[in-house]
mmCIF file of C-alpha atoms in Angstrom:
data_model
loop_
_atom_site.group_PDB
_atom_site.id
_atom_site.type_symbol
_atom_site.label_atom_id
_atom_site.label_comp_id
_atom_site.label_asym_id
_atom_site.label_seq_id
_atom_site.Cartn_x
_atom_site.Cartn_y
_atom_site.Cartn_z
ATOM 1 C CA ALA A 1 -0.017 -0.166 -0.068
ATOM 2 C CA GLN A 2 1.185 3.297 -1.028
ATOM 3 C CA LYS A 3 2.390 5.525 2.941
ATOM 4 C CA ILE A 4 1.502 8.827 1.346
ATOM 5 C CA THR A 5 -1.036 9.683 -2.096
ATOM 6 C CA GLN A 6 -1.540 12.864 -3.375
ATOM 7 C CA THR A 7 -4.567 12.544 -5.946
ATOM 8 C CA GLN A 8 -4.388 15.702 -7.597
ATOM 9 C CA PRO A 9 -1.750 15.593 -10.418
ATOM 10 C CA GLY A 10 -2.409 18.918 -11.175
ATOM 11 C CA MET A 11 -4.402 21.856 -9.711
ATOM 12 C CA PHE A 12 -4.000 25.728 -11.162
ATOM 13 C CA VAL A 13 -5.456 28.529 -8.769
ATOM 14 C CA GLN A 14 -6.147 32.548 -9.853
ATOM 15 C CA GLU A 15 -3.686 34.698 -8.446
ATOM 16 C CA LYS A 16 -4.791 35.528 -5.023
ATOM 17 C CA GLU A 17 -6.816 33.374 -4.406
ATOM 18 C CA ALA A 18 -6.035 30.069 -1.324
ATOM 19 C CA VAL A 19 -5.475 26.471 -2.791
ATOM 20 C CA THR A 20 -6.151 23.206 -1.065
ATOM 21 C CA LEU A 21 -3.515 20.420 -1.989
ATOM 22 C CA ASP A 22 -4.779 16.995 -1.288
ATOM 23 C CA CYS A 23 -2.176 14.435 1.084
ATOM 24 C CA THR A 24 -3.490 11.283 2.560
ATOM 25 C CA TYR A 25 -1.448 8.354 4.565
ATOM 26 C CA ASP A 26 -1.376 5.300 4.877
ATOM 27 C CA THR A 27 0.658 4.146 8.339
ATOM 28 C CA SER A 28 0.151 2.242 11.219
ATOM 29 C CA ASP A 29 2.888 4.307 13.365
ATOM 30 C CA GLN A 30 1.202 5.956 16.255
ATOM 31 C CA SER A 31 4.440 8.205 16.043
ATOM 32 C CA TYR A 32 4.808 10.073 13.131
ATOM 33 C CA GLY A 33 5.522 13.535 11.476
ATOM 34 C CA LEU A 34 4.293 14.616 8.093
ATOM 35 C CA PHE A 35 5.651 17.236 6.085
ATOM 36 C CA TRP A 36 6.128 19.352 3.123
ATOM 37 C CA TYR A 37 7.697 20.520 0.003
ATOM 38 C CA LYS A 38 8.173 22.718 -2.851
ATOM 39 C CA GLN A 39 9.905 21.981 -5.843
ATOM 40 C CA PRO A 40 10.718 24.748 -8.035
ATOM 41 C CA SER A 41 11.930 23.885 -11.507
ATOM 42 C CA SER A 42 14.902 24.517 -10.556
ATOM 43 C CA GLY A 43 14.919 20.484 -8.905
ATOM 44 C CA GLU A 44 15.069 21.620 -5.043
ATOM 45 C CA MET A 45 13.972 20.511 -2.424
ATOM 46 C CA ILE A 46 12.210 23.485 -0.215
ATOM 47 C CA PHE A 47 10.947 22.475 3.029
ATOM 48 C CA LEU A 48 7.492 24.642 3.763
ATOM 49 C CA ILE A 49 5.932 22.578 6.732
ATOM 50 C CA TYR A 50 5.910 20.378 9.624
ATOM 51 C CA GLN A 51 3.402 18.150 11.408
ATOM 52 C CA GLY A 52 4.038 15.669 14.348
ATOM 53 C CA SER A 53 1.243 13.287 14.995
ATOM 54 C CA TYR A 54 0.402 14.609 18.543
ATOM 55 C CA ASP A 55 -0.006 18.296 17.478
ATOM 56 C CA GLU A 56 -3.219 19.409 18.332
ATOM 57 C CA GLN A 57 -3.052 22.466 16.712
ATOM 58 C CA ASN A 58 -3.259 22.728 13.182
ATOM 59 C CA ALA A 59 0.409 23.828 11.797
ATOM 60 C CA THR A 60 1.201 26.858 10.279
ATOM 61 C CA GLU A 61 4.139 28.472 8.375
ATOM 62 C CA GLY A 62 2.906 32.362 7.065
ATOM 63 C CA ARG A 63 0.798 31.411 3.758
ATOM 64 C CA TYR A 64 0.883 28.563 4.710
ATOM 65 C CA SER A 65 -1.128 25.621 6.682
ATOM 66 C CA LEU A 66 -1.528 22.468 7.120
ATOM 67 C CA ASN A 67 -5.312 21.230 7.585
ATOM 68 C CA PHE A 68 -4.693 18.358 10.189
ATOM 69 C CA GLN A 69 -7.550 15.615 10.012
ATOM 70 C CA LYS A 70 -5.958 12.422 12.167
ATOM 71 C CA ALA A 71 -8.617 9.771 11.943
ATOM 72 C CA ARG A 72 -9.216 10.304 8.381
ATOM 73 C CA LYS A 73 -5.568 10.434 8.061
ATOM 74 C CA SER A 74 -5.093 13.126 6.164
ATOM 75 C CA ALA A 75 -2.813 16.621 5.709
ATOM 76 C CA ASN A 76 -4.089 19.137 2.992
ATOM 77 C CA LEU A 77 -1.749 22.180 2.546
ATOM 78 C CA VAL A 78 -3.638 25.212 2.451
ATOM 79 C CA ILE A 79 -1.524 28.340 0.479
ATOM 80 C CA SER A 80 -3.513 31.624 0.902
ATOM 81 C CA ALA A 81 -3.045 34.653 -1.285
ATOM 82 C CA SER A 82 -1.845 32.389 -4.003
ATOM 83 C CA GLN A 83 1.319 34.446 -5.774
ATOM 84 C CA LEU A 84 3.042 33.535 -9.523
ATOM 85 C CA GLY A 85 6.164 32.470 -7.453
ATOM 86 C CA ASP A 86 3.931 29.584 -5.821
ATOM 87 C CA SER A 87 3.535 27.341 -9.412
ATOM 88 C CA ALA A 88 5.618 24.190 -8.496
ATOM 89 C CA MET A 89 5.320 20.786 -7.641
ATOM 90 C CA TYR A 90 4.375 20.090 -4.536
ATOM 91 C CA PHE A 91 5.140 16.844 -2.322
ATOM 92 C CA CYS A 92 3.504 15.142 0.673
ATOM 93 C CA ALA A 93 5.937 12.952 2.878
ATOM 94 C CA MET A 94 6.050 11.210 6.026
ATOM 95 C CA ARG A 95 8.197 10.412 8.377
ATOM 96 C CA GLU A 96 7.898 7.217 10.417
ATOM 97 C CA ARG A 97 9.388 7.709 14.229
ATOM 98 C CA GLN A 98 8.336 3.656 15.391
ATOM 99 C CA THR A 99 9.947 1.640 12.812
ATOM 100 C CA GLY A 100 13.032 3.284 12.838
ATOM 101 C CA ALA A 101 13.811 4.121 9.387
ATOM 102 C CA ASN A 102 14.116 7.039 9.566
ATOM 103 C CA ASN A 103 13.777 7.884 5.714
ATOM 104 C CA LEU A 104 10.878 10.422 4.427
ATOM 105 C CA PHE A 105 7.881 8.705 2.301
ATOM 106 C CA PHE A 106 6.976 10.882 -0.386
ATOM 107 C CA GLY A 107 3.266 11.303 -2.677
ATOM 108 C CA THR A 108 3.933 11.707 -6.114
ATOM 109 C CA GLY A 109 3.361 15.029 -6.056
ATOM 110 C CA THR A 110 0.451 17.973 -7.357
ATOM 111 C CA ARG A 111 2.300 20.975 -9.938
ATOM 112 C CA LEU A 112 0.098 23.718 -9.311
ATOM 113 C CA THR A 113 0.466 26.555 -11.898
ATOM 114 C CA VAL A 114 -1.409 30.166 -9.819
ATOM 115 C CA ILE A 115 -2.940 31.890 -13.058
ATOM 116 C CA PRO A 116 -2.960 35.363 -12.511
ATOM 117 C CA GLY B 1 18.493 25.658 9.299
ATOM 118 C CA ALA B 2 20.895 22.855 9.029
ATOM 119 C CA VAL B 3 22.714 23.094 5.611
ATOM 120 C CA VAL B 4 23.517 20.837 2.613
ATOM 121 C CA SER B 5 25.871 21.874 -0.152
ATOM 122 C CA GLN B 6 25.533 19.005 -2.919
ATOM 123 C CA HIS B 7 27.789 18.801 -5.459
ATOM 124 C CA PRO B 8 27.819 19.400 -9.035
ATOM 125 C CA SER B 9 24.472 20.509 -9.954
ATOM 126 C CA TRP B 10 24.245 19.129 -13.192
ATOM 127 C CA VAL B 11 26.894 16.864 -15.191
ATOM 128 C CA ILE B 12 26.750 15.451 -18.591
ATOM 129 C CA CYS B 13 28.763 12.623 -19.216
ATOM 130 C CA LYS B 14 29.170 9.703 -21.917
ATOM 131 C CA SER B 15 27.736 7.314 -21.076
ATOM 132 C CA GLY B 16 29.869 4.361 -19.362
ATOM 133 C CA THR B 17 31.413 6.346 -17.524
ATOM 134 C CA SER B 18 31.872 7.394 -14.319
ATOM 135 C CA VAL B 19 30.393 10.698 -12.492
ATOM 136 C CA LYS B 20 30.891 11.314 -8.839
ATOM 137 C CA ILE B 21 28.559 13.521 -6.363
ATOM 138 C CA GLU B 22 29.296 14.739 -3.505
ATOM 139 C CA CYS B 23 27.017 15.509 -0.304
ATOM 140 C CA ARG B 24 28.019 17.436 3.181
ATOM 141 C CA SER B 25 26.880 18.881 6.135
ATOM 142 C CA LEU B 26 28.050 21.821 6.722
ATOM 143 C CA ASP B 27 27.215 22.798 10.321
ATOM 144 C CA PHE B 28 26.604 19.641 11.660
ATOM 145 C CA GLN B 29 27.729 15.742 12.524
ATOM 146 C CA ALA B 30 25.462 13.473 9.560
ATOM 147 C CA THR B 31 26.044 10.189 10.799
ATOM 148 C CA THR B 32 23.492 8.624 8.366
ATOM 149 C CA MET B 33 22.394 10.571 4.843
ATOM 150 C CA PHE B 34 19.859 9.143 2.575
ATOM 151 C CA TRP B 35 19.944 9.401 -1.045
ATOM 152 C CA TYR B 36 16.945 9.419 -2.944
ATOM 153 C CA ARG B 37 16.753 9.869 -7.292
ATOM 154 C CA GLN B 38 13.742 10.856 -9.094
ATOM 155 C CA PHE B 39 13.235 10.660 -12.438
ATOM 156 C CA PRO B 40 11.505 13.277 -14.850
ATOM 157 C CA LYS B 41 7.560 14.057 -13.023
ATOM 158 C CA GLN B 42 8.431 11.571 -11.437
ATOM 159 C CA SER B 43 8.278 10.975 -6.882
ATOM 160 C CA LEU B 44 11.210 11.275 -5.380
ATOM 161 C CA MET B 45 12.118 7.277 -4.024
ATOM 162 C CA LEU B 46 14.757 6.338 -1.760
ATOM 163 C CA MET B 47 17.791 4.560 -3.088
ATOM 164 C CA ALA B 48 19.955 3.931 0.338
ATOM 165 C CA THR B 49 21.565 4.973 2.933
ATOM 166 C CA SER B 50 24.957 5.644 3.753
ATOM 167 C CA ASN B 51 26.157 5.114 7.732
ATOM 168 C CA GLU B 52 29.767 6.705 8.201
ATOM 169 C CA GLY B 53 32.524 3.999 8.387
ATOM 170 C CA SER B 54 30.064 0.828 7.496
ATOM 171 C CA LYS B 55 28.829 -0.573 4.331
ATOM 172 C CA ALA B 56 25.411 1.352 2.455
ATOM 173 C CA THR B 57 21.910 -0.353 3.067
ATOM 174 C CA TYR B 58 20.294 -0.562 -0.700
ATOM 175 C CA GLU B 59 16.790 -0.551 -0.914
ATOM 176 C CA GLN B 60 15.092 -3.701 -3.827
ATOM 177 C CA GLY B 61 16.122 -2.768 -6.955
ATOM 178 C CA VAL B 62 18.906 -0.704 -6.564
ATOM 179 C CA GLU B 63 22.163 -2.444 -7.961
ATOM 180 C CA LYS B 64 24.982 -1.676 -4.954
ATOM 181 C CA ASP B 65 27.700 -2.699 -7.712
ATOM 182 C CA LYS B 66 26.519 0.156 -9.740
ATOM 183 C CA PHE B 67 25.765 3.105 -7.356
ATOM 184 C CA LEU B 68 28.975 3.823 -5.406
ATOM 185 C CA ILE B 69 28.310 4.924 -1.918
ATOM 186 C CA ASN B 70 31.303 6.372 0.761
ATOM 187 C CA HIS B 71 30.426 8.261 3.941
ATOM 188 C CA ALA B 72 34.009 8.360 5.274
ATOM 189 C CA SER B 73 33.268 10.893 7.131
ATOM 190 C CA LEU B 74 30.637 12.873 9.442
ATOM 191 C CA THR B 75 30.344 15.684 6.834
ATOM 192 C CA LEU B 76 30.888 14.324 3.479
ATOM 193 C CA SER B 77 28.753 11.270 1.916
ATOM 194 C CA THR B 78 29.587 10.745 -2.199
ATOM 195 C CA LEU B 79 27.677 8.776 -4.253
ATOM 196 C CA THR B 80 29.505 7.083 -7.846
ATOM 197 C CA VAL B 81 27.258 5.826 -10.214
ATOM 198 C CA THR B 82 29.577 3.803 -11.880
ATOM 199 C CA SER B 83 29.980 2.573 -16.811
ATOM 200 C CA ALA B 84 26.806 5.485 -16.330
ATOM 201 C CA HIS B 85 23.823 4.482 -19.263
ATOM 202 C CA PRO B 86 21.500 6.671 -20.159
ATOM 203 C CA GLU B 87 18.809 5.202 -18.383
ATOM 204 C CA ASP B 88 21.048 6.071 -15.054
ATOM 205 C CA SER B 89 19.893 10.258 -15.824
ATOM 206 C CA SER B 90 17.989 11.629 -13.215
ATOM 207 C CA PHE B 91 18.433 13.642 -10.099
ATOM 208 C CA TYR B 92 19.777 12.728 -7.362
ATOM 209 C CA ILE B 93 19.707 14.691 -3.838
ATOM 210 C CA CYS B 94 21.224 13.980 -0.644
ATOM 211 C CA THR B 95 19.582 14.448 2.969
ATOM 212 C CA PRO B 96 21.524 13.819 6.202
ATOM 213 C CA ALA B 97 19.889 12.376 8.558
ATOM 214 C CA ASP B 98 20.221 14.126 11.442
ATOM 215 C CA SER B 99 19.019 16.706 9.802
ATOM 216 C CA PHE B 100 15.477 15.348 10.382
ATOM 217 C CA ARG B 101 15.322 17.491 13.984
ATOM 218 C CA ASN B 102 12.245 17.730 15.112
ATOM 219 C CA THR B 103 10.119 19.999 12.096
ATOM 220 C CA GLU B 104 12.451 19.787 9.645
ATOM 221 C CA ALA B 105 14.303 17.991 7.220
ATOM 222 C CA PHE B 106 16.780 19.784 4.943
ATOM 223 C CA PHE B 107 17.604 18.230 1.282
ATOM 224 C CA GLY B 108 21.116 19.309 -0.385
ATOM 225 C CA GLN B 109 20.548 21.229 -4.125
ATOM 226 C CA GLY B 110 20.413 17.401 -5.671
ATOM 227 C CA THR B 111 22.510 17.030 -8.740
ATOM 228 C CA ARG B 112 20.154 16.443 -12.950
ATOM 229 C CA LEU B 113 23.078 14.142 -14.230
ATOM 230 C CA THR B 114 22.565 13.509 -18.016
ATOM 231 C CA VAL B 115 24.235 10.459 -19.797
ATOM 232 C CA VAL B 116 24.388 11.138 -23.523
#
């Protein structure tokens, strides 16, 4: 089974509007972390936001917020007030803390295009 | 945040030659380094995990004799693609495990390899 599922291959959003990028995960660990990364055409992986499985509050970082619904195993990224520079690939990832592997599992990504 | 330096950022090589990619952690000791590979329009997939002073572990389907990993110090891990072929053309990116601090995980800039 896929550990991370991103069902939206591509999304379009009007500049200054908000957009939600979906992410669901699968794990039997009780302790895990969820990450979102932005990958522009240059390829670098830019860390955006983190949510821990025990965090009761949804994470926020500037225009980024994470809608964490633990029971549904979803960790959607919300980008508010979209900017042209937000156009990029976005990856959701998970690290399972109990299994000991310590690496990140990535979803297939969502390509976001911001329209002027 | 943690600083990870990866070189080169891009390389073009002839089929049959070898290419070395370096990944340095600049401000902390990296006992473990994860190497990921990303084919065009695909997600990041873990290739191998290197541990300082010991042999690397490879994911299923990754040829250990083709992708040589050396992790001789706490600040440097190298990936050598030996006898490269066009199908090895990909984006290779590293991340130190120690950079998986509670809420963040940092990557090198990535290396885009093109084998002609």
